PDB file of C-alpha atoms in Angstrom:
ATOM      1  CA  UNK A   1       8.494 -28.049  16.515  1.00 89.00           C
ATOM      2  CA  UNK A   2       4.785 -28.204  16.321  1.00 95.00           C
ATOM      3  CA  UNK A   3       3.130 -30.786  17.704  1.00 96.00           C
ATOM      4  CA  UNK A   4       1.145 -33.514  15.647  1.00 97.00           C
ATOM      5  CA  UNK A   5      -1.880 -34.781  16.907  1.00 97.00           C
ATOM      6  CA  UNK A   6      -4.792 -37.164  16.322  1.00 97.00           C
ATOM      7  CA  UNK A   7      -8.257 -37.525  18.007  1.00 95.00           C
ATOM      8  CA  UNK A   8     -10.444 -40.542  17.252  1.00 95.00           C
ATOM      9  CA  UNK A   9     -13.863 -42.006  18.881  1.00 93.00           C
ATOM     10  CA  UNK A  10     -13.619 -45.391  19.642  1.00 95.00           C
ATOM     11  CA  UNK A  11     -15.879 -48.243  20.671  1.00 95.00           C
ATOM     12  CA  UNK A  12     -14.484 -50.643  22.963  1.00 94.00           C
ATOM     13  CA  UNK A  13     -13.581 -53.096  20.058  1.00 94.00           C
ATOM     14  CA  UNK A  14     -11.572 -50.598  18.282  1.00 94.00           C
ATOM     15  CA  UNK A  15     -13.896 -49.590  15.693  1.00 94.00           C
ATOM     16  CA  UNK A  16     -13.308 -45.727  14.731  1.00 94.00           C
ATOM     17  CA  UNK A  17     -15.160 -45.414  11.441  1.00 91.00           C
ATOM     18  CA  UNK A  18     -18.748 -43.470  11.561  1.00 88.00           C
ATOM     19  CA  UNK A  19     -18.887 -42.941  15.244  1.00 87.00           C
ATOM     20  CA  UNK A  20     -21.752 -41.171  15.086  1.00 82.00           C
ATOM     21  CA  UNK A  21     -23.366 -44.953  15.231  1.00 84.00           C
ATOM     22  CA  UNK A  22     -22.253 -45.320  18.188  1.00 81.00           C
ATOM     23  CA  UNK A  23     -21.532 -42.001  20.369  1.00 78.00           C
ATOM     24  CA  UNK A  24     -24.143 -40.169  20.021  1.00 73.00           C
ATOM     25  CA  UNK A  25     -25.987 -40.917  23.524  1.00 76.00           C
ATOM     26  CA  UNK A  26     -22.091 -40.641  25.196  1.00 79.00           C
ATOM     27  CA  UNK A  27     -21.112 -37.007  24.888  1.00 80.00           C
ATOM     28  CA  UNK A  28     -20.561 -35.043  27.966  1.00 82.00           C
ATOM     29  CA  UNK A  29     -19.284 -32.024  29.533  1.00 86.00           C
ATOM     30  CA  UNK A  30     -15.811 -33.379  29.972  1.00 88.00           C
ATOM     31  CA  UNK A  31     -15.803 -34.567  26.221  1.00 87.00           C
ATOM     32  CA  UNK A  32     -16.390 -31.021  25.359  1.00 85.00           C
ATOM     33  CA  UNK A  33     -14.241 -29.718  27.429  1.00 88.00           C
ATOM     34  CA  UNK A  34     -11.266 -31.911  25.944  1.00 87.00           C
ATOM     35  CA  UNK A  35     -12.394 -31.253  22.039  1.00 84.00           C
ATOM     36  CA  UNK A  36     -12.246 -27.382  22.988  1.00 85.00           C
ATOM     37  CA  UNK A  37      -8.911 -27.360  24.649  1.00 88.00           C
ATOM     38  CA  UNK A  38      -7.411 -29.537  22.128  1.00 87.00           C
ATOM     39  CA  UNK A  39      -9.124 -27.687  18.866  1.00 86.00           C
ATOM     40  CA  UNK A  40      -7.803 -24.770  20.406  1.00 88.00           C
ATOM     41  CA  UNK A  41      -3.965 -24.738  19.471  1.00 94.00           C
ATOM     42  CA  UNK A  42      -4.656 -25.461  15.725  1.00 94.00           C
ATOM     43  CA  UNK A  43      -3.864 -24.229  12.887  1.00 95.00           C
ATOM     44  CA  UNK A  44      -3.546 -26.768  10.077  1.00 97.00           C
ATOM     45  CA  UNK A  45      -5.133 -30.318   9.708  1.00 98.00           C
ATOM     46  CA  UNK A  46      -3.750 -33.340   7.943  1.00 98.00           C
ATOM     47  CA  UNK A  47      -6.895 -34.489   6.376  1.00 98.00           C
ATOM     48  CA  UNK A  48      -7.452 -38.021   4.353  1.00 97.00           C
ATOM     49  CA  UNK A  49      -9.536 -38.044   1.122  1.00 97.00           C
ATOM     50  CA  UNK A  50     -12.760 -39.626   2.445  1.00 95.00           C
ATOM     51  CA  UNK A  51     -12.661 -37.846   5.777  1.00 95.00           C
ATOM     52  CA  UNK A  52     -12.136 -34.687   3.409  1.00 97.00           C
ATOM     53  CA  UNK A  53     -15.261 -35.314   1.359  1.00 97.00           C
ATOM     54  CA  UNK A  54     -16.906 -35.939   3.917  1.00 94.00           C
ATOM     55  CA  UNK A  55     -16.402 -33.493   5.680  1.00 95.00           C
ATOM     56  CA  UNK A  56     -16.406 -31.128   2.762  1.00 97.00           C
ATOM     57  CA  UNK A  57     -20.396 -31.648   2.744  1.00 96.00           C
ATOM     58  CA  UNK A  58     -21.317 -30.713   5.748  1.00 94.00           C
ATOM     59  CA  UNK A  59     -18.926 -28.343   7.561  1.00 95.00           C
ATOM     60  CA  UNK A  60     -19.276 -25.062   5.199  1.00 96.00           C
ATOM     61  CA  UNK A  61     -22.462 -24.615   5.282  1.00 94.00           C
ATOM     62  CA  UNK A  62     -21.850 -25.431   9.430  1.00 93.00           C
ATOM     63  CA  UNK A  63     -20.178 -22.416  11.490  1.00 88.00           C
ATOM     64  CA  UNK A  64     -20.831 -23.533  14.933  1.00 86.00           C
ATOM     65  CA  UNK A  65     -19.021 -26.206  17.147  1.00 83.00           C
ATOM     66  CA  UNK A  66     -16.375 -28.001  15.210  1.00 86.00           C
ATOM     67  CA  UNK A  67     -17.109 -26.167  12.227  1.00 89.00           C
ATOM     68  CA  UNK A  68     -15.747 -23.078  13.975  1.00 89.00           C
ATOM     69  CA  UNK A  69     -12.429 -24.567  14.117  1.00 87.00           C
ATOM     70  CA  UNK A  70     -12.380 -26.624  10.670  1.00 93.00           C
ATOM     71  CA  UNK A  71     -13.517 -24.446   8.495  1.00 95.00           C
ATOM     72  CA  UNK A  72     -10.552 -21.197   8.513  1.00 95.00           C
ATOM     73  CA  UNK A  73      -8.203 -23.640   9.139  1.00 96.00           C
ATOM     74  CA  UNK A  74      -5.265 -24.335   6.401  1.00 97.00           C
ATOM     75  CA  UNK A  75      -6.157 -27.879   5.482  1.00 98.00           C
ATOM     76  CA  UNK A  76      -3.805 -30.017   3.437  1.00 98.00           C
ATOM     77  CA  UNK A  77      -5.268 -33.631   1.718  1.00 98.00           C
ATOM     78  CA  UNK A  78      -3.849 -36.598   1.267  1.00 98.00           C
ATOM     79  CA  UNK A  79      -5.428 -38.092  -2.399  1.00 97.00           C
ATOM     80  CA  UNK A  80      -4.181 -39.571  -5.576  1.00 94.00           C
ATOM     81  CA  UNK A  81      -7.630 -39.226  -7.020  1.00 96.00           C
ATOM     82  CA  UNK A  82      -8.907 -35.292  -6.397  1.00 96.00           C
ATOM     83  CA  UNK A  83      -7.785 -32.460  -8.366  1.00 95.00           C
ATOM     84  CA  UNK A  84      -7.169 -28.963  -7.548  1.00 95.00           C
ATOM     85  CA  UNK A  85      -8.860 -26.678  -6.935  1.00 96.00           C
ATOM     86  CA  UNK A  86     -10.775 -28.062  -3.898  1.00 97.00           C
ATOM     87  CA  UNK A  87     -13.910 -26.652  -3.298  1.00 95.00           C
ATOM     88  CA  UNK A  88     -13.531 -25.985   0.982  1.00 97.00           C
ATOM     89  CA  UNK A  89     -12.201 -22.920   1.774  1.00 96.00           C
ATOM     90  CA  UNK A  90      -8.166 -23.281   2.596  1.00 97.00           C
ATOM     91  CA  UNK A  91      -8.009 -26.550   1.505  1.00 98.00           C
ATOM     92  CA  UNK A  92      -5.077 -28.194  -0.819  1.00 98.00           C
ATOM     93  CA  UNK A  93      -3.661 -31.582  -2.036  1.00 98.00           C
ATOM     94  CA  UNK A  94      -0.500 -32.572  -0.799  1.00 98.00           C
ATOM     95  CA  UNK A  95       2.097 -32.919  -3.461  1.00 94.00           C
ATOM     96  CA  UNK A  96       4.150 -36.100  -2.832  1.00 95.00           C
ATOM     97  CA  UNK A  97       5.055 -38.030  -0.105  1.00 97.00           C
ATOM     98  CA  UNK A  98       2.115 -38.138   3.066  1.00 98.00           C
ATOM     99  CA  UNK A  99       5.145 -38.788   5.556  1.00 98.00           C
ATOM    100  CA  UNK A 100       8.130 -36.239   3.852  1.00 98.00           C
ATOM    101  CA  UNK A 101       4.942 -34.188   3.787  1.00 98.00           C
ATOM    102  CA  UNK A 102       3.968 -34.155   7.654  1.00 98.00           C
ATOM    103  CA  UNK A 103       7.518 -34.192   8.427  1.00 97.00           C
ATOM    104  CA  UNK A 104       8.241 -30.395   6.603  1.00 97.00           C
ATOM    105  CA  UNK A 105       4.861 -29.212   8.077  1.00 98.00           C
ATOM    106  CA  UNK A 106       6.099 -30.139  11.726  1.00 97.00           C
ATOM    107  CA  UNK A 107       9.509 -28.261  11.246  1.00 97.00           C
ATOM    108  CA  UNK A 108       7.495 -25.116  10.318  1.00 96.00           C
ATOM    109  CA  UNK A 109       6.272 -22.204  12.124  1.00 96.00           C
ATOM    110  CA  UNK A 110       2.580 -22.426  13.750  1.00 96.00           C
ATOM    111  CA  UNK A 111       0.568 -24.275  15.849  1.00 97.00           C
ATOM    112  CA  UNK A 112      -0.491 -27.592  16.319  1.00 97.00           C
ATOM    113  CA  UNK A 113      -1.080 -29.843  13.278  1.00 98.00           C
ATOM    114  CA  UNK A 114      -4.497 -32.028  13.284  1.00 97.00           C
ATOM    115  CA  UNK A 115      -4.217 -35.708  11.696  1.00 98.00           C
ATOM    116  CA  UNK A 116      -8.202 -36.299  10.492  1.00 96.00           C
ATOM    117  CA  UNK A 117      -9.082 -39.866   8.954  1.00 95.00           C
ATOM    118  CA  UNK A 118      -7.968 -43.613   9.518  1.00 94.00           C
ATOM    119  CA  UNK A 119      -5.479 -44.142   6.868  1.00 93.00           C
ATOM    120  CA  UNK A 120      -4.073 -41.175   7.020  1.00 96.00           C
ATOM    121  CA  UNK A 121      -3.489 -41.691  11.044  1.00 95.00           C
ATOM    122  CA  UNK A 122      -1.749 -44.972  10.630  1.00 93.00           C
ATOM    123  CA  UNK A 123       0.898 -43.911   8.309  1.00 94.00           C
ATOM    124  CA  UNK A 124       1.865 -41.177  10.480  1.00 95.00           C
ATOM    125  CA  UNK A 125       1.960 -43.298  13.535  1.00 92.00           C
ATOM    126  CA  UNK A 126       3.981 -45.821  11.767  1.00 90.00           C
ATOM    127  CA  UNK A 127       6.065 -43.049  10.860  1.00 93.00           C
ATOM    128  CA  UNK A 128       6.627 -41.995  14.542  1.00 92.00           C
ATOM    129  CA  UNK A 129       5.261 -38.729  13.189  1.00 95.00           C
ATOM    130  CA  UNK A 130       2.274 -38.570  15.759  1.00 95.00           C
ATOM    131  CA  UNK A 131       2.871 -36.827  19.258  1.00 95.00           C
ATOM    132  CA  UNK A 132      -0.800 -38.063  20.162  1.00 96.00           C
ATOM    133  CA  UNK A 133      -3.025 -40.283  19.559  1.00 96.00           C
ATOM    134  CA  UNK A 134      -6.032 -39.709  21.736  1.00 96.00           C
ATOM    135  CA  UNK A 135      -8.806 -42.085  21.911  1.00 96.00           C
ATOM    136  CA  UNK A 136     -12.030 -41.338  23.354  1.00 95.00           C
ATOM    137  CA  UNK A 137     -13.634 -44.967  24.157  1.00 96.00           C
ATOM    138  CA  UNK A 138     -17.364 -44.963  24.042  1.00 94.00           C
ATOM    139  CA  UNK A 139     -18.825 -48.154  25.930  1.00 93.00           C
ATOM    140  CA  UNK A 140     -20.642 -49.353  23.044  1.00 93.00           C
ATOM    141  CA  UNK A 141     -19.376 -52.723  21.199  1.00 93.00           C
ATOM    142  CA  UNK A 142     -19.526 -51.967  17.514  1.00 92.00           C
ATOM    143  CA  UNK A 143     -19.117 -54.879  16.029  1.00 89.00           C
ATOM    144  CA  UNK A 144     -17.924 -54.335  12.860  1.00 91.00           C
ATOM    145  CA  UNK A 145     -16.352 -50.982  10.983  1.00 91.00           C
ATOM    146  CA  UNK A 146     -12.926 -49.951  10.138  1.00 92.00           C
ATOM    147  CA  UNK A 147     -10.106 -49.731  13.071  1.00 92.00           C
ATOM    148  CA  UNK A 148      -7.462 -47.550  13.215  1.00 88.00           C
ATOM    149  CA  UNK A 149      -5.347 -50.355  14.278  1.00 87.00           C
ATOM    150  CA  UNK A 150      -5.868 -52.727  11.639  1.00 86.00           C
ATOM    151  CA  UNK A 151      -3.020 -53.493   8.660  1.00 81.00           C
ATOM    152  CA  UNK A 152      -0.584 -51.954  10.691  1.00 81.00           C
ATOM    153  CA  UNK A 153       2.891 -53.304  11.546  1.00 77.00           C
ATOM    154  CA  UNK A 154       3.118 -55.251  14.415  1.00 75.00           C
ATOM    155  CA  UNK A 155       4.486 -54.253  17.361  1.00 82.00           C
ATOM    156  CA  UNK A 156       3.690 -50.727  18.036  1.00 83.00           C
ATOM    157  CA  UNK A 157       4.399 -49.991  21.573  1.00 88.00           C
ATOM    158  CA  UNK A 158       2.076 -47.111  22.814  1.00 92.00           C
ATOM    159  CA  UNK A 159       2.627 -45.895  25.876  1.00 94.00           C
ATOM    160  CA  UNK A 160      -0.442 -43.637  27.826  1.00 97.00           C
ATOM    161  CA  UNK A 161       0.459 -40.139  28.844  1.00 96.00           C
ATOM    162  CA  UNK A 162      -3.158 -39.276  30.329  1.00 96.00           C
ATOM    163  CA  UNK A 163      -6.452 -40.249  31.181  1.00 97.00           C
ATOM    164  CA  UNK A 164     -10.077 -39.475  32.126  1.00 95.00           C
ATOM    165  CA  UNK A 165     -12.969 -41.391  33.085  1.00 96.00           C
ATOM    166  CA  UNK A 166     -15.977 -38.952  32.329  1.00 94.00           C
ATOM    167  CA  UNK A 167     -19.259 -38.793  33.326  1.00 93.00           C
ATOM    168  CA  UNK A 168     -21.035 -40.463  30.950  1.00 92.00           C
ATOM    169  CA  UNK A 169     -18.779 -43.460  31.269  1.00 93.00           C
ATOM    170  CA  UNK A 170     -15.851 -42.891  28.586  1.00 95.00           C
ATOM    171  CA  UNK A 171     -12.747 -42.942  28.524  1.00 96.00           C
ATOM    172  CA  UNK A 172     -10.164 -40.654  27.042  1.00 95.00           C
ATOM    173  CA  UNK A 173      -6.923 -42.139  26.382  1.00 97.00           C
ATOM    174  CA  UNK A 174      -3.828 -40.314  25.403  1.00 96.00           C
ATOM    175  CA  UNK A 175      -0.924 -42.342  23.685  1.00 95.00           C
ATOM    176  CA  UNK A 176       2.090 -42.028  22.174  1.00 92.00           C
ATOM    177  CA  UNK A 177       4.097 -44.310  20.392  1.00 86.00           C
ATOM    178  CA  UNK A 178       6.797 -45.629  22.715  1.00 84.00           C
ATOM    179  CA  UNK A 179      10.753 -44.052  22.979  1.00 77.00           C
ATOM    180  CA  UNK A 180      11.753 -47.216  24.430  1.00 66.00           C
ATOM    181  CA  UNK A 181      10.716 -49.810  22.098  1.00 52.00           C
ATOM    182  CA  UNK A 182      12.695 -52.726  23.629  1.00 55.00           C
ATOM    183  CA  UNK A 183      10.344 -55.035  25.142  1.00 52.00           C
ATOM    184  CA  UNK A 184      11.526 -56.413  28.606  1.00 51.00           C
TER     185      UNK A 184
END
């Protein structure tokens, strides 16, 4: 089964939209280091709409850094409102169901499955369809912005699988959602 995974900058209130507000001035070695070894194993991203228009902009005319990754890898969106054909290379709209969706793509072969863009993140966490969520926590308090915690069902138990303190003062949290969701 391939492994489903998420990767979000954080400030320490929560707030994951537009980091580039906010960690621009935190981004170290051992940030880079983690990006690279978890870009690595990828071979398909879970993208929302905005995150894909976004993204859509800037990364094909961008083959360096992330854009190395993003850019020849099969990408699959999440939108009621975009039509086919999508402009970015290996890009498609997901016909149906987000979670039946995810679900088929993890029983095929390949390698690890991206989850890009806030919505798109909490329905597959809900779903228990997200083997990581990994949160890189800039020390910056952002005040206001979207959080990838906000609207969803509460409780979800996360439990932390790993961590780093890095040099610039961050720190990068793994999580996944709980087996044992009894709370004693």
């Amino acid at each position: 089964m391939r492994a489903v995974v998420a990767h979000l900058f954080s400030s320490i209130d929560g707030v994951v939209a537009s980091p580039h507000l906010f960690q621009f001035d935190s981004f170290g070695p051992e940030e880079e280091a983690m990006m690279g070894a978890n870009l690595a194993p990828i071979d398909a991203s879970i993208l929302g709409r905005v995150i894909y228009e976004e993204w859509a902009d800037y990364w094909p005319q961008h083959n360096e850094d992330f854009g190395l990754m993003i850019n020849p890898v099969r990408k699959y969106v999440a939108t009621r409102t975009l039509h086919e054909p999508l402009s970015w290379e290996n890009s498609t709209i997901i016909d149906g169901d987000l979670v039946d969706f995810a679900r088929r793509l993890r029983e095929e072969e390949g390698g690890d499955i991206a989850v890009n863009g806030i919505s798109v993140i909490r329905q597959l966490l809900e779903a228990d369809l997200l083997d990581a969520l990994i949160l890189t926590v800039h020390p910056v308090f952002a005040g206001q912005g979207q959080r990838v915690f906000d609207d969803l069902a509460a409780p979800l138990r996360l439990e932390l699988v790993d961590s780093q303190i890095t040099s610039v003062g961050n720190a990068i949290l793994t999580y996944r959602k709980k087996r044992d969701a009894n709370p004693s």
